[in-house]
PDB file of C-alpha atoms and ligand atoms in Angstrom:
ATOM      1  CA  UNK A 967      70.866 132.776 120.960  1.00 94.00           C
ATOM      2  CA  UNK A 968      74.466 134.109 121.911  1.00 96.00           C
ATOM      3  CA  UNK A 969      75.720 134.105 125.490  1.00 98.00           C
ATOM      4  CA  UNK A 970      75.743 137.713 126.707  1.00 98.00           C
ATOM      5  CA  UNK A 971      78.382 139.527 128.705  1.00 98.00           C
ATOM      6  CA  UNK A 972      76.844 142.454 130.556  1.00 98.00           C
ATOM      7  CA  UNK A 973      77.839 145.870 131.794  1.00 98.00           C
ATOM      8  CA  UNK A 974      76.007 147.257 134.897  1.00 98.00           C
ATOM      9  CA  UNK A 975      74.206 150.325 135.723  1.00 97.00           C
ATOM     10  CA  UNK A 976      75.902 151.917 138.669  1.00 97.00           C
ATOM     11  CA  UNK A 977      74.205 153.744 141.479  1.00 96.00           C
ATOM     12  CA  UNK A 978      75.518 156.506 143.640  1.00 94.00           C
ATOM     13  CA  UNK A 979      74.084 156.894 147.247  1.00 90.00           C
ATOM     14  CA  UNK A 980      74.952 158.657 150.434  1.00 87.00           C
ATOM     15  CA  UNK A 981      76.397 155.408 151.900  1.00 90.00           C
ATOM     16  CA  UNK A 982      78.343 154.000 148.901  1.00 95.00           C
ATOM     17  CA  UNK A 983      82.116 153.239 148.505  1.00 96.00           C
ATOM     18  CA  UNK A 984      84.656 153.207 145.721  1.00 96.00           C
ATOM     19  CA  UNK A 985      85.528 149.506 145.524  1.00 97.00           C
ATOM     20  CA  UNK A 986      83.385 148.945 142.361  1.00 97.00           C
ATOM     21  CA  UNK A 987      85.324 151.739 140.591  1.00 96.00           C
ATOM     22  CA  UNK A 988      88.804 151.213 142.029  1.00 95.00           C
ATOM     23  CA  UNK A 989      88.881 147.343 142.197  1.00 95.00           C
ATOM     24  CA  UNK A 990      86.327 146.287 139.639  1.00 95.00           C
ATOM     25  CA  UNK A 991      87.140 148.903 137.116  1.00 95.00           C
ATOM     26  CA  UNK A 992      83.526 150.156 136.488  1.00 96.00           C
ATOM     27  CA  UNK A 993      83.289 153.583 135.139  1.00 94.00           C
ATOM     28  CA  UNK A 994      81.045 156.286 136.527  1.00 92.00           C
ATOM     29  CA  UNK A 995      80.706 160.129 136.642  1.00 90.00           C
ATOM     30  CA  UNK A 996      79.480 159.696 140.327  1.00 88.00           C
ATOM     31  CA  UNK A 997      81.706 160.240 143.450  1.00 89.00           C
ATOM     32  CA  UNK A 998      80.987 156.709 144.552  1.00 94.00           C
ATOM     33  CA  UNK A 999      79.443 153.505 143.241  1.00 97.00           C
ATOM     34  CA  UNK A1000      77.271 152.067 146.010  1.00 97.00           C
ATOM     35  CA  UNK A1001      75.608 149.446 143.653  1.00 97.00           C
ATOM     36  CA  UNK A1002      76.361 147.689 140.344  1.00 98.00           C
ATOM     37  CA  UNK A1003      73.215 146.209 138.800  1.00 97.00           C
ATOM     38  CA  UNK A1004      74.985 143.403 136.964  1.00 98.00           C
ATOM     39  CA  UNK A1005      72.027 141.390 135.839  1.00 98.00           C
ATOM     40  CA  UNK A1006      68.855 143.538 135.618  1.00 97.00           C
ATOM     41  CA  UNK A1007      65.940 144.181 133.435  1.00 96.00           C
ATOM     42  CA  UNK A1008      64.575 146.604 135.957  1.00 92.00           C
ATOM     43  CA  UNK A1009      63.579 149.955 134.594  1.00 91.00           C
ATOM     44  CA  UNK A1010      65.488 151.747 137.297  1.00 92.00           C
ATOM     45  CA  UNK A1011      68.758 150.341 136.152  1.00 95.00           C
ATOM     46  CA  UNK A1012      69.346 148.012 133.170  1.00 97.00           C
ATOM     47  CA  UNK A1013      72.346 145.866 132.294  1.00 98.00           C
ATOM     48  CA  UNK A1014      73.859 146.293 128.873  1.00 98.00           C
ATOM     49  CA  UNK A1015      75.359 143.992 126.292  1.00 98.00           C
ATOM     50  CA  UNK A1016      79.117 144.564 125.980  1.00 97.00           C
ATOM     51  CA  UNK A1017      79.742 142.833 122.626  1.00 96.00           C
ATOM     52  CA  UNK A1018      78.351 140.774 119.733  1.00 95.00           C
ATOM     53  CA  UNK A1019      75.172 140.914 117.879  1.00 96.00           C
ATOM     54  CA  UNK A1020      73.265 142.868 120.653  1.00 98.00           C
ATOM     55  CA  UNK A1021      76.156 145.258 121.550  1.00 98.00           C
ATOM     56  CA  UNK A1022      74.792 148.258 123.297  1.00 98.00           C
ATOM     57  CA  UNK A1023      71.337 146.805 123.890  1.00 98.00           C
ATOM     58  CA  UNK A1024      69.763 146.343 127.147  1.00 98.00           C
ATOM     59  CA  UNK A1025      69.165 142.864 128.559  1.00 98.00           C
ATOM     60  CA  UNK A1026      65.335 143.589 128.352  1.00 97.00           C
ATOM     61  CA  UNK A1027      65.679 144.439 124.690  1.00 98.00           C
ATOM     62  CA  UNK A1028      67.474 141.158 123.896  1.00 98.00           C
ATOM     63  CA  UNK A1029      64.877 139.106 125.726  1.00 97.00           C
ATOM     64  CA  UNK A1030      62.067 140.987 123.877  1.00 96.00           C
ATOM     65  CA  UNK A1031      63.834 140.212 120.542  1.00 97.00           C
ATOM     66  CA  UNK A1032      64.639 136.489 121.306  1.00 96.00           C
ATOM     67  CA  UNK A1033      61.340 135.642 123.173  1.00 95.00           C
ATOM     68  CA  UNK A1034      60.733 134.647 126.717  1.00 95.00           C
ATOM     69  CA  UNK A1035      61.814 131.079 126.081  1.00 96.00           C
ATOM     70  CA  UNK A1036      65.412 132.175 126.695  1.00 97.00           C
ATOM     71  CA  UNK A1037      64.337 132.504 130.420  1.00 98.00           C
ATOM     72  CA  UNK A1038      63.409 128.816 130.693  1.00 98.00           C
ATOM     73  CA  UNK A1039      60.190 126.929 131.448  1.00 97.00           C
ATOM     74  CA  UNK A1040      60.373 127.818 135.156  1.00 97.00           C
ATOM     75  CA  UNK A1041      59.869 131.499 134.240  1.00 96.00           C
ATOM     76  CA  UNK A1042      57.367 131.221 131.337  1.00 93.00           C
ATOM     77  CA  UNK A1043      54.560 132.676 133.539  1.00 89.00           C
ATOM     78  CA  UNK A1044      56.519 135.404 135.340  1.00 87.00           C
ATOM     79  CA  UNK A1045      55.403 138.844 134.768  1.00 85.00           C
ATOM     80  CA  UNK A1046      58.814 140.379 134.997  1.00 87.00           C
ATOM     81  CA  UNK A1047      62.431 139.178 134.602  1.00 94.00           C
ATOM     82  CA  UNK A1048      62.671 137.045 137.724  1.00 95.00           C
ATOM     83  CA  UNK A1049      65.951 138.307 139.314  1.00 96.00           C
ATOM     84  CA  UNK A1050      68.066 141.390 139.786  1.00 97.00           C
ATOM     85  CA  UNK A1051      71.678 140.652 140.703  1.00 98.00           C
ATOM     86  CA  UNK A1052      73.937 143.377 142.196  1.00 98.00           C
ATOM     87  CA  UNK A1053      77.249 143.964 143.990  1.00 98.00           C
ATOM     88  CA  UNK A1054      76.694 146.436 146.893  1.00 98.00           C
ATOM     89  CA  UNK A1055      79.550 148.349 148.454  1.00 98.00           C
ATOM     90  CA  UNK A1056      78.406 149.768 151.792  1.00 97.00           C
ATOM     91  CA  UNK A1057      81.115 152.233 152.971  1.00 95.00           C
ATOM     92  CA  UNK A1058      78.484 153.659 155.317  1.00 93.00           C
ATOM     93  CA  UNK A1059      75.513 151.759 156.827  1.00 92.00           C
ATOM     94  CA  UNK A1060      72.191 151.375 154.870  1.00 92.00           C
ATOM     95  CA  UNK A1061      68.783 152.404 156.213  1.00 91.00           C
ATOM     96  CA  UNK A1062      66.920 149.764 158.174  1.00 96.00           C
ATOM     97  CA  UNK A1063      64.304 148.528 155.771  1.00 96.00           C
ATOM     98  CA  UNK A1064      61.735 145.923 154.746  1.00 97.00           C
ATOM     99  CA  UNK A1065      60.313 144.756 151.468  1.00 97.00           C
ATOM    100  CA  UNK A1066      56.810 143.516 150.657  1.00 98.00           C
ATOM    101  CA  UNK A1067      55.716 140.118 149.373  1.00 97.00           C
ATOM    102  CA  UNK A1068      54.490 139.631 145.801  1.00 95.00           C
ATOM    103  CA  UNK A1069      50.719 140.065 146.729  1.00 97.00           C
ATOM    104  CA  UNK A1070      51.242 143.371 148.667  1.00 98.00           C
ATOM    105  CA  UNK A1071      53.765 144.709 145.962  1.00 96.00           C
ATOM    106  CA  UNK A1072      51.463 143.937 143.065  1.00 95.00           C
ATOM    107  CA  UNK A1073      48.560 145.651 144.826  1.00 97.00           C
ATOM    108  CA  UNK A1074      50.458 148.649 146.018  1.00 96.00           C
ATOM    109  CA  UNK A1075      53.622 149.157 143.825  1.00 95.00           C
ATOM    110  CA  UNK A1076      52.719 147.453 140.533  1.00 93.00           C
ATOM    111  CA  UNK A1077      55.731 145.165 140.566  1.00 91.00           C
ATOM    112  CA  UNK A1078      57.096 142.129 142.274  1.00 92.00           C
ATOM    113  CA  UNK A1079      57.730 141.848 145.924  1.00 95.00           C
ATOM    114  CA  UNK A1080      61.180 141.408 147.086  1.00 96.00           C
ATOM    115  CA  UNK A1081      62.910 138.379 148.652  1.00 98.00           C
ATOM    116  CA  UNK A1082      66.671 138.638 148.544  1.00 98.00           C
ATOM    117  CA  UNK A1083      69.849 136.973 149.562  1.00 98.00           C
ATOM    118  CA  UNK A1084      73.363 138.234 150.224  1.00 98.00           C
ATOM    119  CA  UNK A1085      76.714 136.514 149.832  1.00 98.00           C
ATOM    120  CA  UNK A1086      79.298 138.441 151.761  1.00 98.00           C
ATOM    121  CA  UNK A1087      82.429 139.055 149.683  1.00 98.00           C
ATOM    122  CA  UNK A1088      84.419 141.172 152.035  1.00 97.00           C
ATOM    123  CA  UNK A1089      84.075 143.334 155.201  1.00 97.00           C
ATOM    124  CA  UNK A1090      85.953 145.214 157.688  1.00 97.00           C
ATOM    125  CA  UNK A1091      86.961 143.823 161.103  1.00 95.00           C
ATOM    126  CA  UNK A1092      83.833 143.842 163.349  1.00 95.00           C
ATOM    127  CA  UNK A1093      81.372 144.697 160.557  1.00 98.00           C
ATOM    128  CA  UNK A1094      77.746 143.786 161.355  1.00 98.00           C
ATOM    129  CA  UNK A1095      74.378 143.778 159.856  1.00 97.00           C
ATOM    130  CA  UNK A1096      70.819 143.960 161.014  1.00 97.00           C
ATOM    131  CA  UNK A1097      68.607 140.852 160.720  1.00 98.00           C
ATOM    132  CA  UNK A1098      65.049 140.631 161.959  1.00 97.00           C
ATOM    133  CA  UNK A1099      63.662 141.628 165.336  1.00 97.00           C
ATOM    134  CA  UNK A1100      65.089 140.314 168.576  1.00 97.00           C
ATOM    135  CA  UNK A1101      61.847 139.599 170.333  1.00 97.00           C
ATOM    136  CA  UNK A1102      58.287 139.040 169.316  1.00 98.00           C
ATOM    137  CA  UNK A1103      56.558 142.420 168.838  1.00 97.00           C
ATOM    138  CA  UNK A1104      53.070 143.778 168.174  1.00 97.00           C
ATOM    139  CA  UNK A1105      52.442 146.012 165.215  1.00 96.00           C
ATOM    140  CA  UNK A1106      51.624 149.096 167.509  1.00 96.00           C
ATOM    141  CA  UNK A1107      54.813 148.450 169.416  1.00 97.00           C
ATOM    142  CA  UNK A1108      56.817 148.471 166.100  1.00 97.00           C
ATOM    143  CA  UNK A1109      55.236 151.574 164.808  1.00 96.00           C
ATOM    144  CA  UNK A1110      55.876 153.327 168.229  1.00 96.00           C
ATOM    145  CA  UNK A1111      59.647 152.233 168.122  1.00 95.00           C
ATOM    146  CA  UNK A1112      59.997 153.835 164.639  1.00 93.00           C
ATOM    147  CA  UNK A1113      58.102 156.981 165.944  1.00 91.00           C
ATOM    148  CA  UNK A1114      60.353 157.290 168.951  1.00 91.00           C
ATOM    149  CA  UNK A1115      63.564 156.387 167.216  1.00 90.00           C
ATOM    150  CA  UNK A1116      64.356 153.372 169.496  1.00 94.00           C
ATOM    151  CA  UNK A1117      63.920 150.657 166.798  1.00 95.00           C
ATOM    152  CA  UNK A1118      67.609 149.683 167.081  1.00 95.00           C
ATOM    153  CA  UNK A1119      66.915 148.271 170.543  1.00 96.00           C
ATOM    154  CA  UNK A1120      64.573 145.716 169.000  1.00 97.00           C
ATOM    155  CA  UNK A1121      66.701 144.329 166.227  1.00 97.00           C
ATOM    156  CA  UNK A1122      69.406 141.587 165.843  1.00 97.00           C
ATOM    157  CA  UNK A1123      72.776 143.099 165.175  1.00 97.00           C
ATOM    158  CA  UNK A1124      74.912 140.304 163.921  1.00 97.00           C
ATOM    159  CA  UNK A1125      78.644 140.297 163.044  1.00 97.00           C
ATOM    160  CA  UNK A1126      79.505 139.017 159.603  1.00 97.00           C
ATOM    161  CA  UNK A1127      82.567 137.539 157.831  1.00 97.00           C
ATOM    162  CA  UNK A1128      83.361 136.888 154.108  1.00 98.00           C
ATOM    163  CA  UNK A1129      81.480 133.787 152.828  1.00 97.00           C
ATOM    164  CA  UNK A1130      78.371 134.338 155.046  1.00 98.00           C
ATOM    165  CA  UNK A1131      75.083 133.804 153.392  1.00 98.00           C
ATOM    166  CA  UNK A1132      72.145 135.853 154.393  1.00 98.00           C
ATOM    167  CA  UNK A1133      68.718 134.926 153.223  1.00 98.00           C
ATOM    168  CA  UNK A1134      66.066 137.663 153.592  1.00 98.00           C
ATOM    169  CA  UNK A1135      62.542 136.742 152.898  1.00 97.00           C
ATOM    170  CA  UNK A1136      60.009 139.512 152.144  1.00 97.00           C
ATOM    171  CA  UNK A1137      58.907 140.936 155.494  1.00 98.00           C
ATOM    172  CA  UNK A1138      62.288 140.417 157.148  1.00 98.00           C
ATOM    173  CA  UNK A1139      63.585 143.649 158.716  1.00 97.00           C
ATOM    174  CA  UNK A1140      67.270 144.123 157.578  1.00 97.00           C
ATOM    175  CA  UNK A1141      70.198 146.550 157.020  1.00 97.00           C
ATOM    176  CA  UNK A1142      73.661 146.207 155.566  1.00 97.00           C
ATOM    177  CA  UNK A1143      76.234 147.647 157.968  1.00 96.00           C
ATOM    178  CA  UNK A1144      79.074 149.835 157.170  1.00 96.00           C
ATOM    179  CA  UNK A1145      82.293 148.325 155.647  1.00 97.00           C
ATOM    180  CA  UNK A1146      80.575 145.382 153.830  1.00 98.00           C
ATOM    181  CA  UNK A1147      80.917 144.298 150.253  1.00 98.00           C
ATOM    182  CA  UNK A1148      78.423 141.769 149.073  1.00 98.00           C
ATOM    183  CA  UNK A1149      76.714 140.156 146.090  1.00 98.00           C
ATOM    184  CA  UNK A1150      72.966 140.278 146.235  1.00 98.00           C
ATOM    185  CA  UNK A1151      70.469 138.095 144.265  1.00 98.00           C
ATOM    186  CA  UNK A1152      66.821 139.324 144.628  1.00 97.00           C
ATOM    187  CA  UNK A1153      63.454 139.325 142.890  1.00 95.00           C
ATOM    188  CA  UNK A1154      63.394 142.104 140.270  1.00 90.00           C
ATOM    189  CA  UNK A1155      61.781 144.783 142.378  1.00 90.00           C
ATOM    190  CA  UNK A1156      62.750 148.189 143.716  1.00 89.00           C
ATOM    191  CA  UNK A1157      60.086 148.281 146.530  1.00 94.00           C
ATOM    192  CA  UNK A1158      61.769 149.264 149.734  1.00 95.00           C
ATOM    193  CA  UNK A1159      60.022 150.610 152.971  1.00 96.00           C
ATOM    194  CA  UNK A1160      62.622 152.481 154.999  1.00 94.00           C
ATOM    195  CA  UNK A1161      61.971 152.554 158.849  1.00 94.00           C
ATOM    196  CA  UNK A1162      65.123 154.115 160.279  1.00 93.00           C
ATOM    197  CA  UNK A1163      67.878 156.178 158.584  1.00 89.00           C
ATOM    198  CA  UNK A1164      70.159 157.284 161.417  1.00 88.00           C
ATOM    199  CA  UNK A1165      68.906 160.930 160.983  1.00 84.00           C
ATOM    200  CA  UNK A1166      71.227 161.280 157.933  1.00 83.00           C
ATOM    201  CA  UNK A1167      70.769 163.967 155.419  1.00 83.00           C
ATOM    202  CA  UNK A1168      71.310 163.713 151.697  1.00 78.00           C
ATOM    203  CA  UNK A1169      73.306 166.136 149.398  1.00 78.00           C
ATOM    204  CA  UNK A1170      70.627 168.623 149.553  1.00 86.00           C
ATOM    205  CA  UNK A1171      70.315 168.570 153.256  1.00 87.00           C
ATOM    206  CA  UNK A1172      67.084 166.567 153.413  1.00 88.00           C
ATOM    207  CA  UNK A1173      66.201 163.585 155.536  1.00 86.00           C
ATOM    208  CA  UNK A1174      65.142 160.619 153.398  1.00 83.00           C
ATOM    209  CA  UNK A1175      61.474 159.670 153.593  1.00 85.00           C
ATOM    210  CA  UNK A1176      60.484 156.965 155.889  1.00 88.00           C
ATOM    211  CA  UNK A1177      57.585 154.591 154.786  1.00 92.00           C
ATOM    212  CA  UNK A1178      56.157 153.744 158.198  1.00 92.00           C
ATOM    213  CA  UNK A1179      52.607 152.622 157.324  1.00 95.00           C
ATOM    214  CA  UNK A1180      53.570 150.244 154.503  1.00 97.00           C
ATOM    215  CA  UNK A1181      56.375 148.932 156.677  1.00 97.00           C
ATOM    216  CA  UNK A1182      54.014 148.104 159.424  1.00 96.00           C
ATOM    217  CA  UNK A1183      51.735 146.397 157.044  1.00 97.00           C
ATOM    218  CA  UNK A1184      54.357 143.993 155.722  1.00 98.00           C
ATOM    219  CA  UNK A1185      56.948 143.412 158.429  1.00 98.00           C
ATOM    220  CA  UNK A1186      57.325 140.101 160.121  1.00 97.00           C
ATOM    221  CA  UNK A1187      57.407 140.594 163.862  1.00 97.00           C
ATOM    222  CA  UNK A1188      58.427 137.230 165.212  1.00 97.00           C
ATOM    223  CA  UNK A1189      62.003 136.955 166.586  1.00 95.00           C
ATOM    224  CA  UNK A1190      64.315 135.729 164.008  1.00 87.00           C
ATOM    225  CA  UNK A1191      66.670 132.767 164.055  1.00 88.00           C
ATOM    226  CA  UNK A1192      70.168 133.786 162.741  1.00 94.00           C
ATOM    227  CA  UNK A1193      72.159 131.388 160.728  1.00 95.00           C
ATOM    228  CA  UNK A1194      74.439 132.766 158.021  1.00 97.00           C
ATOM    229  CA  UNK A1195      75.988 129.370 156.950  1.00 98.00           C
ATOM    230  CA  UNK A1196      75.597 127.984 153.386  1.00 98.00           C
ATOM    231  CA  UNK A1197      72.674 125.620 153.157  1.00 97.00           C
ATOM    232  CA  UNK A1198      74.712 122.969 151.210  1.00 97.00           C
ATOM    233  CA  UNK A1199      77.880 121.082 151.669  1.00 95.00           C
ATOM    234  CA  UNK A1200      80.876 121.677 149.343  1.00 96.00           C
ATOM    235  CA  UNK A1201      81.186 119.088 146.623  1.00 97.00           C
ATOM    236  CA  UNK A1202      84.020 118.501 144.114  1.00 96.00           C
ATOM    237  CA  UNK A1203      83.075 118.475 140.419  1.00 92.00           C
ATOM    238  CA  UNK A1204      86.093 118.070 138.110  1.00 91.00           C
ATOM    239  CA  UNK A1205      88.412 120.901 138.857  1.00 95.00           C
ATOM    240  CA  UNK A1206      85.703 122.848 140.551  1.00 97.00           C
ATOM    241  CA  UNK A1207      84.175 122.861 144.115  1.00 98.00           C
ATOM    242  CA  UNK A1208      80.494 123.797 144.194  1.00 98.00           C
ATOM    243  CA  UNK A1209      78.654 124.935 147.324  1.00 98.00           C
ATOM    244  CA  UNK A1210      74.958 125.544 147.270  1.00 98.00           C
ATOM    245  CA  UNK A1211      74.532 128.814 149.175  1.00 98.00           C
ATOM    246  CA  UNK A1212      70.766 129.347 149.367  1.00 98.00           C
ATOM    247  CA  UNK A1213      67.536 129.561 147.443  1.00 96.00           C
ATOM    248  CA  UNK A1214      63.883 129.760 147.425  1.00 97.00           C
ATOM    249  CA  UNK A1215      61.060 129.590 144.798  1.00 95.00           C
ATOM    250  CA  UNK A1216      62.435 132.499 143.033  1.00 95.00           C
ATOM    251  CA  UNK A1217      66.149 131.695 142.705  1.00 97.00           C
ATOM    252  CA  UNK A1218      68.928 129.283 143.709  1.00 98.00           C
ATOM    253  CA  UNK A1219      72.538 130.489 144.261  1.00 98.00           C
ATOM    254  CA  UNK A1220      75.723 128.387 144.036  1.00 98.00           C
ATOM    255  CA  UNK A1221      79.278 129.220 144.605  1.00 98.00           C
ATOM    256  CA  UNK A1222      81.685 127.725 142.080  1.00 98.00           C
ATOM    257  CA  UNK A1223      85.411 127.840 142.825  1.00 98.00           C
ATOM    258  CA  UNK A1224      87.379 126.422 140.017  1.00 97.00           C
ATOM    259  CA  UNK A1225      91.103 125.995 139.100  1.00 97.00           C
ATOM    260  CA  UNK A1226      91.186 124.395 135.756  1.00 97.00           C
ATOM    261  CA  UNK A1227      88.153 123.306 133.791  1.00 96.00           C
ATOM    262  CA  UNK A1228      84.668 123.557 135.025  1.00 96.00           C
ATOM    263  CA  UNK A1229      81.840 122.209 132.769  1.00 97.00           C
ATOM    264  CA  UNK A1230      78.118 122.894 133.398  1.00 97.00           C
ATOM    265  CA  UNK A1231      74.846 122.934 131.598  1.00 97.00           C
ATOM    266  CA  UNK A1232      72.191 125.518 130.864  1.00 98.00           C
ATOM    267  CA  UNK A1233      69.041 123.396 130.774  1.00 97.00           C
ATOM    268  CA  UNK A1234      65.543 123.991 129.537  1.00 98.00           C
ATOM    269  CA  UNK A1235      64.240 125.171 132.898  1.00 98.00           C
ATOM    270  CA  UNK A1236      66.252 128.221 133.550  1.00 98.00           C
ATOM    271  CA  UNK A1237      68.900 130.577 132.123  1.00 98.00           C
ATOM    272  CA  UNK A1238      72.132 130.640 134.002  1.00 98.00           C
ATOM    273  CA  UNK A1239      73.763 133.706 135.397  1.00 98.00           C
ATOM    274  CA  UNK A1240      77.446 133.586 136.247  1.00 98.00           C
ATOM    275  CA  UNK A1241      78.857 136.575 138.263  1.00 98.00           C
ATOM    276  CA  UNK A1242      82.649 136.419 138.482  1.00 98.00           C
ATOM    277  CA  UNK A1243      83.557 137.367 142.061  1.00 98.00           C
ATOM    278  CA  UNK A1244      87.331 136.876 141.553  1.00 97.00           C
ATOM    279  CA  UNK A1245      89.950 135.667 139.145  1.00 97.00           C
ATOM    280  CA  UNK A1246      90.321 135.350 135.317  1.00 98.00           C
ATOM    281  CA  UNK A1247      89.586 132.989 132.705  1.00 98.00           C
ATOM    282  CA  UNK A1248      87.259 132.319 129.779  1.00 98.00           C
ATOM    283  CA  UNK A1249      83.926 130.799 128.992  1.00 98.00           C
ATOM    284  CA  UNK A1250      83.221 128.824 125.832  1.00 97.00           C
ATOM    285  CA  UNK A1251      80.127 127.201 124.315  1.00 96.00           C
ATOM    286  CA  UNK A1252      79.036 126.512 120.638  1.00 92.00           C
ATOM    287  CA  UNK A1253      82.164 128.284 119.187  1.00 88.00           C
ATOM    288  CA  UNK A1254      81.588 131.390 121.331  1.00 96.00           C
ATOM    289  CA  UNK A1255      84.411 132.412 123.647  1.00 97.00           C
ATOM    290  CA  UNK A1256      83.987 135.234 126.368  1.00 97.00           C
ATOM    291  CA  UNK A1257      86.760 136.473 128.634  1.00 97.00           C
ATOM    292  CA  UNK A1258      86.051 136.501 132.272  1.00 98.00           C
ATOM    293  CA  UNK A1259      87.393 138.743 134.897  1.00 97.00           C
ATOM    294  CA  UNK A1260      86.399 140.210 138.264  1.00 97.00           C
ATOM    295  CA  UNK A1261      82.967 141.776 137.866  1.00 97.00           C
ATOM    296  CA  UNK A1262      81.978 139.817 134.629  1.00 98.00           C
ATOM    297  CA  UNK A1263      78.267 139.138 134.447  1.00 98.00           C
ATOM    298  CA  UNK A1264      77.284 136.484 132.028  1.00 98.00           C
ATOM    299  CA  UNK A1265      73.797 135.505 130.844  1.00 98.00           C
ATOM    300  CA  UNK A1266      73.568 131.970 129.388  1.00 98.00           C
ATOM    301  CA  UNK A1267      69.980 131.373 127.795  1.00 98.00           C
ATOM    302  CA  UNK A1268      68.049 128.495 128.903  1.00 98.00           C
ATOM    303  CA  UNK A1269      68.518 125.408 126.603  1.00 97.00           C
ATOM    304  CA  UNK A1270      71.999 126.446 125.515  1.00 97.00           C
ATOM    305  CA  UNK A1271      73.422 123.170 126.849  1.00 97.00           C
ATOM    306  CA  UNK A1272      76.894 122.532 127.873  1.00 97.00           C
ATOM    307  CA  UNK A1273      79.374 125.421 128.540  1.00 98.00           C
ATOM    308  CA  UNK A1274      82.886 125.314 129.724  1.00 98.00           C
ATOM    309  CA  UNK A1275      84.793 127.651 132.084  1.00 98.00           C
ATOM    310  CA  UNK A1276      88.590 127.653 132.042  1.00 98.00           C
ATOM    311  CA  UNK A1277      90.680 129.468 134.572  1.00 98.00           C
ATOM    312  CA  UNK A1278      91.088 130.232 138.215  1.00 98.00           C
ATOM    313  CA  UNK A1279      87.902 131.769 139.296  1.00 98.00           C
ATOM    314  CA  UNK A1280      85.393 132.313 141.976  1.00 98.00           C
ATOM    315  CA  UNK A1281      81.888 132.414 140.481  1.00 98.00           C
ATOM    316  CA  UNK A1282      78.371 133.015 141.798  1.00 98.00           C
ATOM    317  CA  UNK A1283      76.056 130.957 139.729  1.00 98.00           C
ATOM    318  CA  UNK A1284      72.278 131.726 139.829  1.00 98.00           C
ATOM    319  CA  UNK A1285      69.308 130.071 138.342  1.00 98.00           C
ATOM    320  CA  UNK A1286      65.749 131.153 138.459  1.00 97.00           C
TER     321      UNK A1286
HETATM  322 ZN1   ZN B1804      66.748 144.926 151.136  1.00 94.48          ZN
END
């Protein structure tokens, strides 16, 4: 199967900025682009093939046509495409929220749970995010804090900088703060339980719904340790420097910074996603050549073998 270059679905929200439009060059009718769903088989926002045999098709349609083997042996039993990769541009802050685990989500939402991880691409001076609770809490206490609107007293508010890595297991309370641009890798799921929304109103003047009962069911209420460093050391590999950022049973994320030639392999276990965070260059494998630029999202099927990237680029590589 061909390597795919993908175009995202863009999402407009009350908190979105314009970086994805103005700097990444994505096109939308909306006033802002809060999220670009760059590697997605989720029904709420597919990614589309830009060129080649499958031009205009969704990633899901291609996988359906080619067979699940292109996802790799790690994913042969997964009920859905294993990951969803986005760039998120938060001009304003996001609601405080929590996601269910697989068991709860399959029982209540008929989809995967959601563990996610963020790689901070850029932020305004002093930008911060919310990560877990700052003291051990009981469920009734948590529910009362939502009810009384005092929840922000109970959460860790943590300053961030570009390069920070934030791993968010299901159950972890979290929120992206204002002025943050980040890449997100998550399980393919759209199950979000909102617990605090700063009393904001949408275009139609309505408060957004809170999902208190479900949030109380799934939230982790032990005080969280905060460490936003990459898990791995940087290692030189030819003209590239690779840094393992974070991972879990669902995905692994590696930052690849290259100036010259970077060779890698898409093995039998997993497909490889390359998301170009910055720079320009090209990717080649088996006679196929694809131009790479900021925002390019590349799907390399499992078992494709060796591929070569040439250029000066910063790339987020994800396997599942
Ligand atoms: Zn989230």
